[in-house]
Tab-separated table of C-alpha atoms and ligand atoms in Angstrom:
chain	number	residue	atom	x	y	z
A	55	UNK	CA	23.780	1.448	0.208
A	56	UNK	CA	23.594	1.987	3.787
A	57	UNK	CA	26.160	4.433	4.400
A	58	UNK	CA	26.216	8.160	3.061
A	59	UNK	CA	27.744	7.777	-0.169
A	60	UNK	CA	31.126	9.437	-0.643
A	61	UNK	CA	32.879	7.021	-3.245
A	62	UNK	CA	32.502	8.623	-6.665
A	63	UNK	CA	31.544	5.454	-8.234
A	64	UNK	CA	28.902	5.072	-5.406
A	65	UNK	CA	27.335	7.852	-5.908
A	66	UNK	CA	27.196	7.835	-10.043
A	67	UNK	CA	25.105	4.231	-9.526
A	68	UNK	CA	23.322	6.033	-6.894
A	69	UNK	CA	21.867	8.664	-10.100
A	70	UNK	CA	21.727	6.421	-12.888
A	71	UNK	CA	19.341	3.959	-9.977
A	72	UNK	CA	17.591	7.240	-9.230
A	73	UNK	CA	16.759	7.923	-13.175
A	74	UNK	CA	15.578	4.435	-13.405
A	75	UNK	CA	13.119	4.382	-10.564
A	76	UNK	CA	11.867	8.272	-11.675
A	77	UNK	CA	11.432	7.155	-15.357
A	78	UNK	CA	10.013	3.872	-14.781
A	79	UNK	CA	7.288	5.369	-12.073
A	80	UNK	CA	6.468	7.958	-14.451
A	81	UNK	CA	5.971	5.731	-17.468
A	82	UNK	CA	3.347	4.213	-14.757
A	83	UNK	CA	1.471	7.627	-13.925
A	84	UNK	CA	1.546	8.578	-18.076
A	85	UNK	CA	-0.146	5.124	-18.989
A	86	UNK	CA	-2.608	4.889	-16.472
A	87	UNK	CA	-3.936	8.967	-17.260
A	88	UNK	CA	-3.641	8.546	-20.866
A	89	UNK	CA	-5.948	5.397	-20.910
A	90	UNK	CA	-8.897	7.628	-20.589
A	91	UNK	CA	-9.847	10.813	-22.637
A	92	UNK	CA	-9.864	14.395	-21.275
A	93	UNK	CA	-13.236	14.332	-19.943
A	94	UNK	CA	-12.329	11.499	-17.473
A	95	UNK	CA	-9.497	12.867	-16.081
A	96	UNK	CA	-11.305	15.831	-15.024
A	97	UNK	CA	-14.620	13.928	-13.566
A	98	UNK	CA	-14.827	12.172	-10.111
A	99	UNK	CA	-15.421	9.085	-10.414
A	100	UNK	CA	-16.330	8.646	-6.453
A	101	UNK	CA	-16.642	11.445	-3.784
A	102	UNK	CA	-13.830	9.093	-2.013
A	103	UNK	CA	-11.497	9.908	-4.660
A	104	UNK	CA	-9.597	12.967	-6.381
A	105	UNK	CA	-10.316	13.465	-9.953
A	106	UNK	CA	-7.283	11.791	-11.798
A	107	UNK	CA	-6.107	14.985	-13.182
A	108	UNK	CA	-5.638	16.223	-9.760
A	109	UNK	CA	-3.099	13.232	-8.727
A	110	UNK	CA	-1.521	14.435	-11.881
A	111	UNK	CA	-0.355	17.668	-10.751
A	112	UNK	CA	-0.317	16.699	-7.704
A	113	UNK	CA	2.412	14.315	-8.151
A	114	UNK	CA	4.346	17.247	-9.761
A	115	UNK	CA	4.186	19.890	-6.921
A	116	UNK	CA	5.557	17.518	-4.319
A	117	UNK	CA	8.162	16.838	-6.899
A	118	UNK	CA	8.860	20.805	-6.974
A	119	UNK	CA	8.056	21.303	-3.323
A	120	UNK	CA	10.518	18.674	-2.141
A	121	UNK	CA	13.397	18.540	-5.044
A	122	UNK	CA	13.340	21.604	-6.984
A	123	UNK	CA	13.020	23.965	-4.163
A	124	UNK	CA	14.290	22.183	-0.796
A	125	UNK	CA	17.046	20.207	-1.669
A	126	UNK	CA	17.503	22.790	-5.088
A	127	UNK	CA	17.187	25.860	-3.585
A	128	UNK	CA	16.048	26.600	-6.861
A	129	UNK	CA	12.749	29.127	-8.198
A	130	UNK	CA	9.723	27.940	-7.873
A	131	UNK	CA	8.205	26.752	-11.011
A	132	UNK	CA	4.655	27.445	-10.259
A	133	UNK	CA	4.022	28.919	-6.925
A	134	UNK	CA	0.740	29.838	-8.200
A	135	UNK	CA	-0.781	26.476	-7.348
A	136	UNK	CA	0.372	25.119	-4.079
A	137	UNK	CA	-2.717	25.320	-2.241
A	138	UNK	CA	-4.431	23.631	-5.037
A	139	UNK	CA	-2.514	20.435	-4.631
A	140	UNK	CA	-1.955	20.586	-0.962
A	141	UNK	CA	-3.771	17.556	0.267
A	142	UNK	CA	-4.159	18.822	3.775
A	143	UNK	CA	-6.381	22.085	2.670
A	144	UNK	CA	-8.088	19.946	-0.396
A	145	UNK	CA	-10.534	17.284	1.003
A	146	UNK	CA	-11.029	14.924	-1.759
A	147	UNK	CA	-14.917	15.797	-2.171
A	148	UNK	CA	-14.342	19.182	-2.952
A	149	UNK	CA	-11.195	18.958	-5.175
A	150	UNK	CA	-13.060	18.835	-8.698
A	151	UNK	CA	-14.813	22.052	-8.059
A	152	UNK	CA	-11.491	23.784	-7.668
A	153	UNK	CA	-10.055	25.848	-10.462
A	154	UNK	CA	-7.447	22.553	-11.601
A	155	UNK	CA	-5.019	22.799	-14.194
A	156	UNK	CA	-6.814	21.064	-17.330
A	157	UNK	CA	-4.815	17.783	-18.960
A	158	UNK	CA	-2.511	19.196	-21.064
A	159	UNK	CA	-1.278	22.353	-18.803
A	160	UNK	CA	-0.726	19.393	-15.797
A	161	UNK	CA	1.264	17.077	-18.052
A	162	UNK	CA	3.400	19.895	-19.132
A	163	UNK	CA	3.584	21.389	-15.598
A	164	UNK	CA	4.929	17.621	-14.788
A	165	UNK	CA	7.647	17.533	-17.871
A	166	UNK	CA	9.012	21.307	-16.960
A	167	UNK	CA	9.683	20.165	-13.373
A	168	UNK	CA	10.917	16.569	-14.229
A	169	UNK	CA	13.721	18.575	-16.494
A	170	UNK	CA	14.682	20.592	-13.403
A	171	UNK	CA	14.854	17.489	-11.576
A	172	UNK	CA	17.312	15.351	-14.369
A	173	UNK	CA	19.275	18.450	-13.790
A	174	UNK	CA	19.367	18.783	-10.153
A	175	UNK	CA	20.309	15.110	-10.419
A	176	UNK	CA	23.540	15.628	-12.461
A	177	UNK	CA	24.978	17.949	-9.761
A	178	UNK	CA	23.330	17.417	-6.164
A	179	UNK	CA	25.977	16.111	-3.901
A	180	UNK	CA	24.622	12.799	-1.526
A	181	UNK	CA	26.482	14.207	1.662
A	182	UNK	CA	25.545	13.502	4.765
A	183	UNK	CA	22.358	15.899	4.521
A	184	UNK	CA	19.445	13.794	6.067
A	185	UNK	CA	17.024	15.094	3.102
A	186	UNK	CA	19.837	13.741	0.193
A	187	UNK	CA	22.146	11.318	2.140
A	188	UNK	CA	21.346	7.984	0.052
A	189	UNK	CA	19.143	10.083	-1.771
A	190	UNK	CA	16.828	10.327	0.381
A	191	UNK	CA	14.230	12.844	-0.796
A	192	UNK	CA	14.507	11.045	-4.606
A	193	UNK	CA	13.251	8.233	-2.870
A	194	UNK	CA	10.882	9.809	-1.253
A	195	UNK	CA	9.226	11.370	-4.254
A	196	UNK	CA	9.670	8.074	-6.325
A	197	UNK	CA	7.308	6.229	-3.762
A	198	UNK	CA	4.985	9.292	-3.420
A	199	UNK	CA	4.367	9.457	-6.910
A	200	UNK	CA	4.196	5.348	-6.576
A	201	UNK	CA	1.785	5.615	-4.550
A	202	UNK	CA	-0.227	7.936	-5.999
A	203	UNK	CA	-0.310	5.559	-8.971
A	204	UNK	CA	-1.793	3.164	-6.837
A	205	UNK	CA	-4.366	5.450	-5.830
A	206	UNK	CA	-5.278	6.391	-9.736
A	207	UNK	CA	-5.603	2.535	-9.830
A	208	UNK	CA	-8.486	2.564	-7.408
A	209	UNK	CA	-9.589	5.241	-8.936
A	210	UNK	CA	-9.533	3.101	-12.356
A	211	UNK	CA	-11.228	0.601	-10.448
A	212	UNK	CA	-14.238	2.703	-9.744
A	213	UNK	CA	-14.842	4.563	-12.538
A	214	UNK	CA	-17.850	3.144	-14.803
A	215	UNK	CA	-17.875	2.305	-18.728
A	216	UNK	CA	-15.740	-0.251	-20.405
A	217	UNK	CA	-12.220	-1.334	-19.538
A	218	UNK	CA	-9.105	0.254	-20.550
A	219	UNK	CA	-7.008	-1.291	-18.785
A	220	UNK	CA	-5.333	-4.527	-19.744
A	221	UNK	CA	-2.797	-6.799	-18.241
A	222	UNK	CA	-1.965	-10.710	-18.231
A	223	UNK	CA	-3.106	-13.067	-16.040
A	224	UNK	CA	-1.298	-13.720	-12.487
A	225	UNK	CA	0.703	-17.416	-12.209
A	226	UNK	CA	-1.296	-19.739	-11.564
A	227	UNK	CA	-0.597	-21.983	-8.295
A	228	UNK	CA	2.440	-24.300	-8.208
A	229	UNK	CA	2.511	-24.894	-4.372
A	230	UNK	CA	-0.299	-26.277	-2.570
A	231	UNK	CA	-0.395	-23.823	0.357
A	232	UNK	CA	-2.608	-24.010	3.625
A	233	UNK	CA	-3.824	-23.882	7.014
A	234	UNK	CA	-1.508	-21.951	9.694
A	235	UNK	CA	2.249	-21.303	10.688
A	236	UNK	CA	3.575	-21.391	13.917
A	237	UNK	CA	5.549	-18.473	15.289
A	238	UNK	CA	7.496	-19.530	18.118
A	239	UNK	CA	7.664	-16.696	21.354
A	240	UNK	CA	10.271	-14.692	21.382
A	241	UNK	CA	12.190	-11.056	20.315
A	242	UNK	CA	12.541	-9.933	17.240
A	243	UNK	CA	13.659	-6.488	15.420
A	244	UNK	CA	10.861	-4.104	14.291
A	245	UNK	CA	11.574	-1.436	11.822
A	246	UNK	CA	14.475	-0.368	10.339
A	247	UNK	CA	17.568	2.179	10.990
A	248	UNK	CA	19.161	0.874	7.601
A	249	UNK	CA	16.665	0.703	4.930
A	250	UNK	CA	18.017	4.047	3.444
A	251	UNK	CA	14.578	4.846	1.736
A	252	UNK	CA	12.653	3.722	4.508
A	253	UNK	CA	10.318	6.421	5.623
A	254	UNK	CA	9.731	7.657	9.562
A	255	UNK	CA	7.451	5.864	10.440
A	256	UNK	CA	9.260	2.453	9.499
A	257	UNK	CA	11.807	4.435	12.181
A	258	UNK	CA	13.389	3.588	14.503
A	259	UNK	CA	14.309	-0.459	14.670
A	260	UNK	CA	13.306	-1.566	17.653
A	261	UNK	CA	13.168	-4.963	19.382
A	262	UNK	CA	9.717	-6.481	20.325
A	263	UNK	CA	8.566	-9.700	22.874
A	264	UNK	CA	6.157	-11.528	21.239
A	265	UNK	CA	4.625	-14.720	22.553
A	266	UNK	CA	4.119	-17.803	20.614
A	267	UNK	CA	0.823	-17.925	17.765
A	268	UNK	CA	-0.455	-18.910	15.134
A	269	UNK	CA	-0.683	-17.245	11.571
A	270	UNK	CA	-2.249	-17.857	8.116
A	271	UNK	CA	-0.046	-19.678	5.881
A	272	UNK	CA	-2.043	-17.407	3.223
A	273	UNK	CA	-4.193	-14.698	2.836
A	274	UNK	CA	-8.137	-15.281	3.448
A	275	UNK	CA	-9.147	-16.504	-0.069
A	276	UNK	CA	-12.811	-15.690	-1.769
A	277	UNK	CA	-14.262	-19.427	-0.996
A	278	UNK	CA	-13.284	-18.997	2.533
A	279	UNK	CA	-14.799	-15.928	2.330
A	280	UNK	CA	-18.091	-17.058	0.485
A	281	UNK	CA	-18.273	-19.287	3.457
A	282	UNK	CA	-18.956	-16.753	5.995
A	283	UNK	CA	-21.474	-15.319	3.542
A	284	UNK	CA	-23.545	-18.241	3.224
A	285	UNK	CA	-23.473	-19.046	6.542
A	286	UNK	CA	-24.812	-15.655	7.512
A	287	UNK	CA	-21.971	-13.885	9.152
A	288	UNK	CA	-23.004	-10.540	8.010
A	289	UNK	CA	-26.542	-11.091	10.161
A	290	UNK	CA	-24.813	-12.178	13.107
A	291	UNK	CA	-24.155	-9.556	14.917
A	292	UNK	CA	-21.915	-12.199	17.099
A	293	UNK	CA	-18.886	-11.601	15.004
A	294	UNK	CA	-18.982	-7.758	14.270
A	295	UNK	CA	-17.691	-5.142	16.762
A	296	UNK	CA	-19.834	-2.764	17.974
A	297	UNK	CA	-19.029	0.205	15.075
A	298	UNK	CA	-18.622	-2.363	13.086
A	299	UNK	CA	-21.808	-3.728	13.088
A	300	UNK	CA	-23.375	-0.471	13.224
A	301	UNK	CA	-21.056	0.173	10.204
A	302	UNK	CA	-22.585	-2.815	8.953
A	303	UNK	CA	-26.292	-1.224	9.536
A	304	UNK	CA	-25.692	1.913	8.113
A	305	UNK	CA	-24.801	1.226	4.603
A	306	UNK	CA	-26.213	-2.131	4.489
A	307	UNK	CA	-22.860	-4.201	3.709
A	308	UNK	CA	-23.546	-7.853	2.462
A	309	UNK	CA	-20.625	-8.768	0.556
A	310	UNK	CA	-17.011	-6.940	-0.337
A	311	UNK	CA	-16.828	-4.069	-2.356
A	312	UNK	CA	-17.546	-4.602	-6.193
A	313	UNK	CA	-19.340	-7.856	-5.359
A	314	UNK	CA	-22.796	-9.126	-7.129
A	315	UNK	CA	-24.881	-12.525	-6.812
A	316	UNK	CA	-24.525	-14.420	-10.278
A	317	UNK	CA	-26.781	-17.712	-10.414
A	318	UNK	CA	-25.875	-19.987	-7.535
A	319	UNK	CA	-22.664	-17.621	-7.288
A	320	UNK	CA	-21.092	-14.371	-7.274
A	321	UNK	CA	-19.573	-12.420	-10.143
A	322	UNK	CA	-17.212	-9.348	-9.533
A	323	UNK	CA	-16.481	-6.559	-11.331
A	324	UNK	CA	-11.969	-5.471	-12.137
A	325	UNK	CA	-11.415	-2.585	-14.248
A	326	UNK	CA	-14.679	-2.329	-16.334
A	327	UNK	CA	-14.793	-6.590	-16.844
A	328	UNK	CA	-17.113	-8.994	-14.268
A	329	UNK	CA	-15.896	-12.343	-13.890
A	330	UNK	CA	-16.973	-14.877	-11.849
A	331	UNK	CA	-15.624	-15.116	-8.136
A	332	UNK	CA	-12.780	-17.449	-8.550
A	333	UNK	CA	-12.571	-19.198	-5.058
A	334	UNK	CA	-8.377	-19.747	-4.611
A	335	UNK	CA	-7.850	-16.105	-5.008
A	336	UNK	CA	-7.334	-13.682	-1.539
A	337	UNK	CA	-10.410	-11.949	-1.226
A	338	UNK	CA	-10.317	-8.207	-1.671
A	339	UNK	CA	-12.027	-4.760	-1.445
A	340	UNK	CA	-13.137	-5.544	1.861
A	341	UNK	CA	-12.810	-2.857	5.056
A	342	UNK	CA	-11.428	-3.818	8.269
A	343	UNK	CA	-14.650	-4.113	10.353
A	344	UNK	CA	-15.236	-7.002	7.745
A	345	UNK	CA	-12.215	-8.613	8.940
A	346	UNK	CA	-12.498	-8.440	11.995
A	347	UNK	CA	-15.804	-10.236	11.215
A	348	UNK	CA	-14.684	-13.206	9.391
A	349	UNK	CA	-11.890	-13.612	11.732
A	350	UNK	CA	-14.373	-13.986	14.678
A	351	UNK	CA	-16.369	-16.329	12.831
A	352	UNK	CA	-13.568	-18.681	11.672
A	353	UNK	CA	-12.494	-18.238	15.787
A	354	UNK	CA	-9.649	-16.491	15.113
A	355	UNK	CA	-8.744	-12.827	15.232
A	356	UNK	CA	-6.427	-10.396	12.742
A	357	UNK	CA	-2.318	-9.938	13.347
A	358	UNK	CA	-1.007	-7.481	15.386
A	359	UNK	CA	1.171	-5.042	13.034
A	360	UNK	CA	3.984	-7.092	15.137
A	361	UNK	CA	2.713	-10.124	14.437
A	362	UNK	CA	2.404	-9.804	10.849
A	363	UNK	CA	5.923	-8.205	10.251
A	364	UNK	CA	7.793	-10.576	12.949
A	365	UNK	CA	6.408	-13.568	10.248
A	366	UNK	CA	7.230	-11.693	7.365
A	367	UNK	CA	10.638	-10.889	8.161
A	368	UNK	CA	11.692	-13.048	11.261
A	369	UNK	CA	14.725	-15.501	10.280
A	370	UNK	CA	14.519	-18.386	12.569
A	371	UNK	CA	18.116	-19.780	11.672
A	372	UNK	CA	20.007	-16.277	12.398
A	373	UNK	CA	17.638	-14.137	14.684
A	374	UNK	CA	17.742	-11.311	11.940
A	375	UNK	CA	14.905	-9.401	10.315
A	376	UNK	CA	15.445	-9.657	6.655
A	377	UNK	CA	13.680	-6.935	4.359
A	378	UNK	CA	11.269	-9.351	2.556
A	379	UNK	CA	9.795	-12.400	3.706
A	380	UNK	CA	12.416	-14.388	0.726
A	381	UNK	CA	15.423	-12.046	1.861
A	382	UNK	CA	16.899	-9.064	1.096
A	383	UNK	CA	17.037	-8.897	-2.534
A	384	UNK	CA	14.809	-6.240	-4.023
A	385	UNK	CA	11.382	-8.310	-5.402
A	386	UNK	CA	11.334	-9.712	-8.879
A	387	UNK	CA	8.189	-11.239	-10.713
A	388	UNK	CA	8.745	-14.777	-8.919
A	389	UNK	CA	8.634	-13.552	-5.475
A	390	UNK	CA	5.218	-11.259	-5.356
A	391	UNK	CA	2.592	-9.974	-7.416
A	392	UNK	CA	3.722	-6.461	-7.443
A	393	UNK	CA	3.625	-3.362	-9.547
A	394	UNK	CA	0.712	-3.712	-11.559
A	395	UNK	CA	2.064	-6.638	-14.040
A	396	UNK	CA	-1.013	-7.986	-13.285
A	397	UNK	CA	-4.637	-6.082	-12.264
A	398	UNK	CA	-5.830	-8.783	-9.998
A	399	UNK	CA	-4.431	-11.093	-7.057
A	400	UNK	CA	-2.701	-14.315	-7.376
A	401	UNK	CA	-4.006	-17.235	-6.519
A	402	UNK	CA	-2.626	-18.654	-3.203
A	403	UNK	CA	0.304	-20.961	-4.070
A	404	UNK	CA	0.997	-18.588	-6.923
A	405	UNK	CA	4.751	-17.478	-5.692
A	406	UNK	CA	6.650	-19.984	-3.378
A	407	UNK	CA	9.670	-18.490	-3.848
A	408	UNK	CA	8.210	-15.693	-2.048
A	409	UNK	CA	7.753	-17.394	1.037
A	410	UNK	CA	8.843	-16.541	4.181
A	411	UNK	CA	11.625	-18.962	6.350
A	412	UNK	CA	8.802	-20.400	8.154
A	413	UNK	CA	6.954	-20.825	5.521
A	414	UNK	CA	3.940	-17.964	5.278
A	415	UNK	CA	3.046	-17.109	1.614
A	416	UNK	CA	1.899	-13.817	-0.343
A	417	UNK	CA	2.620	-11.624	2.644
A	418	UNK	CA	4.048	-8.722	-0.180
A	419	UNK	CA	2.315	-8.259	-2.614
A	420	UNK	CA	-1.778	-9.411	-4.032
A	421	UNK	CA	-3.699	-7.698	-1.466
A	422	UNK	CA	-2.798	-4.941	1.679
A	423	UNK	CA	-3.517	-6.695	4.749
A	424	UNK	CA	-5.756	-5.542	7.482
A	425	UNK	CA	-3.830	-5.786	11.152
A	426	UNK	CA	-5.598	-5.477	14.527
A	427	UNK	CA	-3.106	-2.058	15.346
A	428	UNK	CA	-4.265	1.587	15.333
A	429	UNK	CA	-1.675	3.854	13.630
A	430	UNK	CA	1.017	4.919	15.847
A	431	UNK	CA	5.042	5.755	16.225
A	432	UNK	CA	7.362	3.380	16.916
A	433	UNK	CA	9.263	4.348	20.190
A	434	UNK	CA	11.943	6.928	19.491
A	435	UNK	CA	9.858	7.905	16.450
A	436	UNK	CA	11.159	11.322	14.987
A	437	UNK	CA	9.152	13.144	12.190
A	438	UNK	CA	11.319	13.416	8.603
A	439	UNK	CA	11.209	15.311	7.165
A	440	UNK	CA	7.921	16.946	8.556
A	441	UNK	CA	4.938	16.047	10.471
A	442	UNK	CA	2.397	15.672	8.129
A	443	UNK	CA	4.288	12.568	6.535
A	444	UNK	CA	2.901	10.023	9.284
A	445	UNK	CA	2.579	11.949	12.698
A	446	UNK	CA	-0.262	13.862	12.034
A	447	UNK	CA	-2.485	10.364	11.401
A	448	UNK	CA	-1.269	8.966	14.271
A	449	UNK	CA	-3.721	8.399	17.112
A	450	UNK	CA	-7.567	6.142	17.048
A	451	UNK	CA	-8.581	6.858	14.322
A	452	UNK	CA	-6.612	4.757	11.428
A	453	UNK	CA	-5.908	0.824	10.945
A	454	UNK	CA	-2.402	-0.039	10.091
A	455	UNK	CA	-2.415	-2.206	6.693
A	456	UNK	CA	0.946	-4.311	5.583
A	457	UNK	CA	2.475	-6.028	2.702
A	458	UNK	CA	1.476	-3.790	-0.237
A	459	UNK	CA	-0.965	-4.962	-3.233
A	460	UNK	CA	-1.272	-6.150	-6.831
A	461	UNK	CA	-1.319	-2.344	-7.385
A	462	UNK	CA	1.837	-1.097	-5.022
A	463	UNK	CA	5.034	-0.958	-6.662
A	464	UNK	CA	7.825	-3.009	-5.597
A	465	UNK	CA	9.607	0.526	-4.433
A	466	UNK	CA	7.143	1.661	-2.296
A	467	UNK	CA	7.193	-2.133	-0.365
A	468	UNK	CA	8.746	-3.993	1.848
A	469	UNK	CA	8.750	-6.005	4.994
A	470	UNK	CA	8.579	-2.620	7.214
A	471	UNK	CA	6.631	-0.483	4.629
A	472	UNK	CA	3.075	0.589	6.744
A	473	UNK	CA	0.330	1.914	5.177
A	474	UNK	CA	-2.804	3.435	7.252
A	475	UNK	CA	-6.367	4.216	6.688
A	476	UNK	CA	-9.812	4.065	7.974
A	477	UNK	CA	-11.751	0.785	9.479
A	478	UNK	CA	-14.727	1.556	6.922
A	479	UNK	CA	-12.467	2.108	3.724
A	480	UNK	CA	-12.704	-0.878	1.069
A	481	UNK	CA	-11.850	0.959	-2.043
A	482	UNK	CA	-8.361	0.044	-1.431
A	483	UNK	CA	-7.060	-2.879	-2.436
A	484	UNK	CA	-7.254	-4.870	0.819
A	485	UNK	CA	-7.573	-8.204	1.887
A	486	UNK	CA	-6.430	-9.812	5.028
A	487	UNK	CA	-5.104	-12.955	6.822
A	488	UNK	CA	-5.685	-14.402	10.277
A	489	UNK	CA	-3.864	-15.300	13.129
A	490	UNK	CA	-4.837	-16.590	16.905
A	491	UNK	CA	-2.490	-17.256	20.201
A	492	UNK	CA	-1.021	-20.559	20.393
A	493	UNK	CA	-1.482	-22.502	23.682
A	494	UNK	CA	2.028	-22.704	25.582
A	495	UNK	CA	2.087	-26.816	25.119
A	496	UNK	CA	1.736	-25.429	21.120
A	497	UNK	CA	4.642	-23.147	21.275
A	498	UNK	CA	7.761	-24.806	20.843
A	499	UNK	CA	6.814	-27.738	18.696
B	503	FE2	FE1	0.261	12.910	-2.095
């Protein structure tokens, strides 16, 4: 599916894999706003987050912005509410005060434009229009709406009262997995020119000179983690950068996000339920400067963005970047903990299929990983199709995180997908591995 579709019989799978993804996302969005009752949808659960009824809508204005009217040419639906659901004039504190469409007008705002779009879908042509070549812009909206769906999950994650949400347990390990990987120096390709859903800033592939280190074989698990607690790394102000540790100070971190002491232990809280810490699983709802922390301590330091995708994709035997760390094939439930099947991370071990050549484990899916590189374009980057996709956040200001979570679907993931957000934010589902240089007698063992 690389090239513009022209074959007929292209192009008819091309729709009927379109429907799929659009149906299955939305069956996503519907279950996880119509686990709570009206009243929740409208409240804010955290001044960090929108109310959920907000990503409702939301979700169905880009879907009119970008496929009913742009590559439709067709009347607006609702013109009326734009500026309600434009994230750039909405900071999140302030959206529930605005005048929102209540639950049932958003849900049937989102079915009137989802008709328009089954339609627009029998008929649009996939020429060789950037916005619809490979169906572009239905990708686009499918892993907008994706991730939105992730962000209603962390949303779900920090709203109080009991749990609504249910799911089955992750595998449990079947491959002893640990200590580090060596990644030998050399080139590899960064990015993508082919993934045809790929968004800008995965653009343009471009070759990178990296010299020889070491990485994680796994993400940093909880008893690793509990480690640094009990040995005091969050009093030390050794290990902590400067805004971190003053990050640190300010609101008084002591332990990740939804974290409490339990005996001799610690107990956290997933979706309304507290467990207690289970030690093999990668450690999560924790912000970069706490990272960076526990990677000084353990005298290491996080990936570079080029680091972490050159061992996630890097094929020693042909020189070629596959998409996922197992290949190219598209993940299934043996390779990564994706999609929500399962609220939690997987233990480490938990999917060796998923493994990359050299043998680096969980690098899609379970947790996003923190890397050590501010946001910024690839060389030759061009904004598509407009800026405020990924230029506008490019600059100091945002960490880039990689591999996609327990809560990221499978289509808005892969081994050049790059999310971004700020150093201090652990509402997310992040986690994060480390990595350090490898001495040149080390490198070509
Ligand atoms: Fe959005």
């Amino acid at each position: 599916m690389t090239d513009v579709l022209t074959d007929r019989g292209d192009a008819e799978q091309l729709r009927s894999r379109i429907a799929a993804e659009l149906e299955r996302t939305r069956a996503r969005t519907l279950l996880l706003t119509e686990a709570v009752d009206d009243a929740d949808l409208v409240r804010q659960h955290s001044p960090l987050m929108s109310p959920l009824v907000w990503d409702l809508a939301h979700v169905g204005n880009q879907e009119e912005l970008w496929l009913v009217r742009d590559v439709g040419g067709r009347e607006p639906v609702r013109c009326d509410i734009d500026d309600l659901y434009d994230a750039f004039k909405q900071p999140r504190r302030d959206r529930p005060s605005l005048p929102l469409l209540p639950p049932a007008e958003a849900r049937a705002y989102l079915a009137t434009v989802r008709e328009k779009v089954h339609d627009l879908l029998d008929r649009v042509a996939f020429d060789s229009r950037r916005l619809v070549a490979d169906g572009f812009a239905f990708g686009m909206i499918v892993q907008h709406e994706q991730q939105h769906d992730e962000t209603m999950l962390a949303t779900h994650q920090l709203r109080a009262g009991p749990a609504v949400l249910h799911a089955p347990p992750p595998p449990e390990p079947a491959a002893r997995v640990a200590g580090e990987v060596l990644v030998p120096a050399g080139p590899f390709v960064m990015g993508t020119d082919t993934d045809p859903w790929a968004l800008d800033n995965e653009r343009p592939a471009h070759r990178v000179q990296l010299p020889a280190y070491f990485i994680d074989a796994a993400p940093v698990t909880n008893g690793a983690y509990r480690d640094f607690i009990a040995a005091g790394g969050y009093d030390d102000p050794r290990w902590w950068s400067e805004p971190g540790w003053r990050h640190r100070q300010e609101v008084g971190l002591s332990a990740p996000m939804h974290w409490r002491p339990d005996g001799d232990g610690w107990a956290y809280q997933r979706f309304g339920r507290w467990d207690r810490v289970r030690d093999d699983e990668p450690v999560v709802h924790v912000c970069f400067h706490e990272a960076q922390a526990y990677a000084a301590w353990a005298g290491k330091r996080l990936p570079t963005e080029a680091e972490w995708e050159k061992a996630a994709r890097w094929d020693p035997a042909t020189g070629r970047s596959r998409r996922y760390p197992w290949g190219d094939d598209e993940p299934t439930s043996a390779h990564a903990n994706l999609g929500q099947r399962h609220l939690r991370p997987a233990p480490v071990g938990a999917y060796p299929a998923g493994a990359s050549p050299l043998g680096v484990h969980q690098l899609i899916g379970d947790i996003w990983e923190w890397t050590a590189t501010l946001f910024r374009g690839y060389p030759g980057f061009a904004a598509f199709p407009y800026r405020e996709y990924s230029e506008v956040f490019f600059g100091d200001d945002y960490q880039v995180l990689r591999g996609g979570s327990f809560g990221t679907d499978g289509a808005a993931c892969r081994g050049t997908f790059r999310n971004w957000d700020y150093p201090i934010r652990r509402q997310i589902f992040s986690g994060f591995r480390c990595a350090r240089d490898a001495r040149p007698e080390q490198a070509h063992r």
